[in-house]
XYZ file of C-alpha atoms in Angstrom:
358
model
C -29.764 34.802 4.232
C -27.480 35.106 1.222
C -23.737 35.604 1.602
C -24.011 38.964 -0.191
C -25.958 40.281 2.816
C -23.065 39.703 5.223
C -19.819 40.030 3.215
C -18.107 40.999 -0.034
C -15.556 39.153 -2.207
C -12.950 40.636 -4.544
C -10.457 39.242 -7.049
C -6.714 39.689 -6.681
C -4.099 41.293 -8.923
C -2.753 39.892 -12.202
C 0.860 39.432 -11.141
C 3.194 38.819 -14.084
C 4.213 35.236 -14.709
C 7.659 36.404 -15.797
C 8.342 37.592 -12.233
C 7.538 34.249 -10.586
C 10.725 32.765 -9.102
C 11.371 29.036 -9.600
C 15.000 28.608 -8.615
C 15.142 30.208 -5.156
C 13.047 31.442 -2.234
C 12.048 35.098 -1.753
C 10.057 36.853 0.971
C 7.042 37.151 -1.380
C 4.692 34.153 -1.588
C 2.217 34.355 -4.464
C -0.937 32.677 -3.135
C -2.420 30.345 -5.760
C -5.056 27.574 -5.858
C -2.148 25.234 -5.080
C -2.099 26.686 -1.545
C -5.512 25.136 -0.788
C -6.036 21.634 0.538
C -8.846 19.517 -0.856
C -11.617 20.315 1.597
C -10.128 23.714 2.418
C -7.429 25.031 4.687
C -4.070 26.605 3.828
C -1.371 24.424 2.277
C 2.165 25.752 2.613
C 4.348 22.851 1.485
C 4.583 23.948 -2.166
C 4.627 27.731 -2.571
C 5.280 29.968 -5.576
C 7.663 32.838 -4.927
C 7.621 36.280 -6.519
C 10.460 38.614 -7.408
C 11.646 41.144 -4.820
C 12.898 43.420 -7.613
C 9.490 44.655 -8.793
C 6.997 47.045 -7.232
C 4.220 45.279 -5.342
C 0.727 46.866 -5.289
C 0.072 47.530 -1.596
C -3.665 46.831 -1.939
C -2.853 43.230 -2.844
C -0.755 42.264 0.160
C -2.637 39.789 2.335
C -2.636 39.998 6.125
C -2.534 37.285 8.761
C -5.939 35.606 9.185
C -7.367 37.075 5.960
C -10.146 34.825 4.640
C -9.489 33.727 1.060
C -11.177 31.350 -1.418
C -10.165 29.696 -4.694
C -11.735 31.220 -7.811
C -10.009 28.910 -10.338
C -9.429 25.156 -10.373
C -7.424 23.133 -12.905
C -8.522 19.675 -11.714
C -11.036 17.554 -13.605
C -13.463 17.351 -10.669
C -13.094 20.937 -9.360
C -11.565 19.527 -6.188
C -10.729 22.863 -4.522
C -12.964 25.398 -6.314
C -14.571 27.797 -3.835
C -12.982 26.314 -0.732
C -11.597 28.646 1.933
C -8.319 29.158 3.777
C -6.893 31.602 6.302
C -3.564 33.347 5.741
C -1.154 31.920 8.355
C 0.941 33.831 10.866
C 4.379 34.254 9.309
C 7.061 36.730 10.346
C 9.342 35.811 7.458
C 7.115 36.078 4.395
C 4.654 38.401 2.670
C 1.609 36.829 0.988
C 0.375 38.288 -2.309
C -3.263 38.258 -3.453
C -3.339 37.156 -7.072
C -6.245 37.128 -9.509
C -7.142 33.459 -9.083
C -7.917 33.999 -5.395
C -10.877 35.765 -3.821
C -10.594 37.820 -0.628
C -13.641 37.844 1.664
C -13.954 41.291 3.275
C -16.436 43.785 4.744
C -17.824 41.012 6.940
C -20.848 42.053 9.009
C -19.557 40.977 12.407
C -22.879 41.718 14.088
C -24.272 38.710 12.205
C -21.345 36.414 11.541
C -17.771 35.915 12.713
C -15.055 35.415 10.118
C -14.102 31.986 11.470
C -17.673 30.733 11.057
C -17.622 31.841 7.406
C -14.306 30.042 7.015
C -15.772 26.751 8.204
C -19.024 27.218 6.277
C -16.921 27.625 3.119
C -15.269 24.289 3.871
C -18.556 22.353 3.855
C -19.274 19.987 0.975
C -22.787 21.428 0.538
C -21.427 24.955 -0.005
C -18.670 23.774 -2.358
C -21.111 21.763 -4.466
C -23.164 24.926 -5.010
C -20.011 26.729 -6.155
C -19.194 23.895 -8.568
C -22.761 23.812 -9.887
C -22.546 27.478 -10.928
C -19.010 27.346 -12.365
C -17.941 28.211 -15.904
C -15.231 26.641 -18.029
C -14.468 23.046 -19.006
C -10.725 22.359 -18.778
C -10.178 25.261 -16.362
C -13.016 25.832 -13.905
C -13.909 29.358 -12.780
C -16.278 30.938 -10.329
C -16.933 34.594 -9.505
C -17.694 36.728 -6.452
C -21.261 37.318 -7.666
C -21.985 33.592 -7.987
C -20.590 32.752 -4.563
C -22.394 35.655 -2.886
C -25.743 34.268 -4.084
C -25.297 31.136 -1.932
C -27.531 30.842 1.140
C -26.138 30.500 4.661
C -27.915 29.719 7.939
C -26.648 31.745 10.882
C -27.064 30.711 14.515
C -26.353 33.244 17.257
C -22.848 34.697 17.547
C -22.400 32.734 20.808
C -23.275 29.471 19.040
C -20.987 30.347 16.158
C -18.081 30.795 18.584
C -18.782 27.418 20.209
C -18.911 25.694 16.820
C -15.649 27.156 15.526
C -13.874 26.335 18.804
C -14.707 22.645 18.421
C -13.463 22.590 14.829
C -10.312 24.615 15.509
C -9.434 22.416 18.499
C -9.312 19.440 16.115
C -7.480 21.436 13.432
C -4.884 22.682 15.927
C -4.179 19.148 17.160
C -3.544 18.106 13.558
C -1.207 21.085 13.140
C 0.716 20.215 16.337
C 1.211 16.649 15.107
C 2.478 17.989 11.771
C 4.960 20.266 13.565
C 6.200 17.366 15.708
C 6.679 15.313 12.547
C 8.617 18.139 10.904
C 10.998 18.113 13.873
C 11.349 14.326 13.724
C 12.112 14.494 9.996
C 14.792 17.080 10.739
C 16.396 14.790 13.332
C 16.543 11.960 10.788
C 17.937 14.317 8.132
C 20.724 15.477 10.461
C 21.554 11.858 11.273
C 21.684 11.116 7.543
C 24.088 13.994 6.863
C 26.341 12.924 9.743
C 26.378 9.374 8.380
C 27.368 10.509 4.870
C 30.098 12.842 6.067
C 31.767 10.566 8.626
C 31.838 7.186 6.861
C 33.251 5.587 3.723
C 30.820 4.615 0.987
C 30.942 3.168 -2.490
C 28.929 4.663 -5.348
C 26.146 2.532 -6.825
C 23.020 3.110 -8.927
C 19.706 3.489 -7.133
C 18.162 0.499 -8.924
C 20.693 -1.805 -7.202
C 18.975 -1.289 -3.833
C 15.519 0.063 -4.755
C 12.697 -0.695 -7.171
C 11.124 2.169 -9.106
C 7.723 1.807 -10.781
C 4.970 4.099 -12.064
C 1.531 4.332 -10.489
C -1.714 3.816 -12.411
C -4.590 6.057 -13.428
C -7.368 5.700 -10.815
C -10.623 4.063 -11.814
C -12.717 6.747 -10.127
C -12.201 9.995 -8.227
C -14.399 10.910 -5.282
C -14.784 13.902 -2.994
C -14.681 11.727 0.105
C -13.550 8.211 -0.818
C -11.777 6.006 1.697
C -8.343 5.975 0.057
C -6.245 8.973 -1.051
C -5.095 9.248 -4.665
C -1.444 10.301 -4.580
C -0.062 12.406 -7.405
C 3.143 14.324 -7.980
C 2.369 16.850 -5.241
C 0.529 14.748 -2.675
C -3.178 13.966 -2.330
C -5.106 14.742 -5.542
C -8.494 13.267 -4.623
C -9.922 10.097 -3.093
C -11.150 6.751 -4.418
C -12.907 3.576 -3.298
C -9.941 1.284 -4.024
C -6.179 1.157 -3.427
C -3.191 -0.228 -5.325
C -0.574 -0.144 -2.527
C -0.736 -1.159 1.132
C 2.843 -1.026 2.423
C 5.644 1.278 3.551
C 6.942 3.080 0.429
C 8.091 6.405 -1.020
C 6.445 8.435 -3.773
C 7.823 11.278 -5.860
C 6.496 13.144 -8.880
C 6.758 11.784 -12.413
C 4.754 14.429 -14.316
C 3.949 18.041 -13.470
C 5.563 18.720 -10.112
C 9.048 17.304 -9.560
C 10.972 17.025 -6.313
C 8.227 16.388 -3.733
C 9.273 13.259 -1.818
C 6.732 11.715 0.559
C 6.556 8.523 2.606
C 3.276 6.589 2.799
C 2.450 3.809 5.229
C -1.242 3.088 4.663
C -3.534 2.057 1.832
C -3.242 4.499 -1.082
C -3.807 4.742 -4.816
C -0.555 5.869 -6.474
C -1.537 7.662 -9.695
C 0.231 7.604 -13.043
C 1.638 11.078 -12.212
C 3.841 9.481 -9.544
C 6.859 7.209 -9.233
C 6.769 4.562 -6.493
C 10.031 3.599 -4.754
C 10.305 0.363 -2.748
C 13.389 -0.689 -0.788
C 14.406 -2.255 2.523
C 16.426 0.917 3.175
C 13.451 3.289 3.242
C 14.767 5.626 5.961
C 18.058 6.092 4.126
C 16.621 6.366 0.595
C 13.921 8.824 1.669
C 16.632 11.235 2.796
C 18.787 10.539 -0.269
C 15.882 11.349 -2.612
C 15.581 14.783 -1.006
C 19.115 15.633 -2.195
C 18.513 15.116 -5.934
C 18.289 18.055 -8.350
C 15.132 16.841 -10.092
C 14.829 19.686 -12.573
C 18.222 18.777 -14.046
C 16.606 15.416 -14.899
C 13.555 16.995 -16.534
C 12.769 15.534 -19.965
C 9.471 17.354 -20.482
C 8.843 20.261 -22.832
C 5.310 21.452 -22.089
C 5.445 20.163 -18.505
C 8.141 18.637 -16.273
C 8.761 14.892 -16.691
C 10.963 12.479 -14.725
C 11.415 8.984 -16.166
C 11.799 5.713 -14.253
C 15.033 5.047 -16.092
C 16.641 8.347 -15.121
C 15.748 7.928 -11.453
C 16.994 4.331 -11.387
C 20.394 5.439 -12.708
C 20.987 8.043 -10.015
C 24.188 7.491 -8.043
C 23.818 6.600 -4.349
C 26.577 6.494 -1.749
C 26.155 3.085 -0.084
C 27.668 1.029 2.725
C 25.388 -1.864 3.644
C 26.580 -2.199 7.238
C 26.312 1.522 8.025
C 23.040 1.991 6.154
C 21.440 -0.978 7.925
C 22.526 0.508 11.247
C 21.023 3.866 10.200
C 17.742 2.114 9.376
C 17.401 0.503 12.802
C 18.576 3.531 14.830
C 16.144 5.923 13.157
C 13.140 3.620 13.046
C 11.959 4.930 16.433
C 11.471 8.379 14.887
C 9.746 6.921 11.828
C 7.337 4.997 14.063
C 6.465 8.202 15.925
C 5.854 9.969 12.610
C 3.619 7.138 11.472
C 1.599 7.191 14.716
C 1.051 10.944 14.405
C -0.036 10.593 10.789
C -2.492 7.843 11.707
C -3.882 10.015 14.490
C -4.264 12.881 12.022
C -6.256 10.658 9.682
C -8.683 9.885 12.519
C -8.848 13.554 13.539
C -9.535 14.593 9.945
C -12.321 12.023 9.707
C -13.799 13.326 12.972
C -13.627 16.929 11.727
C -15.212 16.006 8.399
C -18.004 14.139 10.182
C -18.718 16.983 12.605
C -18.500 19.824 10.084
C -21.831 19.319 8.263
C -23.603 18.461 11.526
C -22.375 21.613 13.294
C -23.174 23.777 10.283
């Protein structure tokens, strides 16, 4: 049957751009296409916050486990257009439904469970149908009417429950590994702060102990290539080749500034990113998270961080103490790496099972 026979989709509210908060966190998170992973699922590592000093339309406050989809995509290949996510459980924040996001509602639960729709809307076959019916060139759009015309095959409710359990079991294991890694990162950060506070250091420029280079534009972008393309804000797409295969750090050069991420495996670092190499990776990774990147912004239409400006940043350094920090914290880094490698395998398993189960 068609999706319009079992559910409805509505656009969100046109929240004012002037009320988006860039310099501090509020309790209001404005859900945008940036909150969707490539392939679907909610992404909470880079949120937009909305002012607490304006009246919020109550009809556009999202609830835990609400099923949402992206209606707009700014990427060249429509990487996230139409994909789904579920609003996470969060006691501290309120999620706002803006106009670029669709809310799936009035679901006929006698025919389909919400979680089955969620996974169906993460399949490549479904997303390709959304992309095929899109409008726009630079900015890609879809609409509720177009999505609701897509066909879906529905097994019994019992089968649907079995299918979503398999997929959520994998997803939850990935989430647990991510939470463990967050805790390990926090341990290393606390060790870094203790080191800085309780020891004497001299001030040097970053380029004295680290190399900073710019990535390259990828030759091709794929929906499911073997190697991730890393941009200013993380994974942008995938490709069939890689330009780095070593332990390194990447941060944004153009667009998004301030996201610092460690990579251990084969990747393609794009020209939107700066690549940092050093033998003091554990120390420099934590140092890079202390920089006020927007004070270094040289862009006018969009944020820009130059190699030269990053190289000249002042670092507190004591070779003996920093080397000791590297070795003492490597056990945590190794655990983080193992969890990330397991998550890659789990993601591949999920992506292999998804079209077969659907």
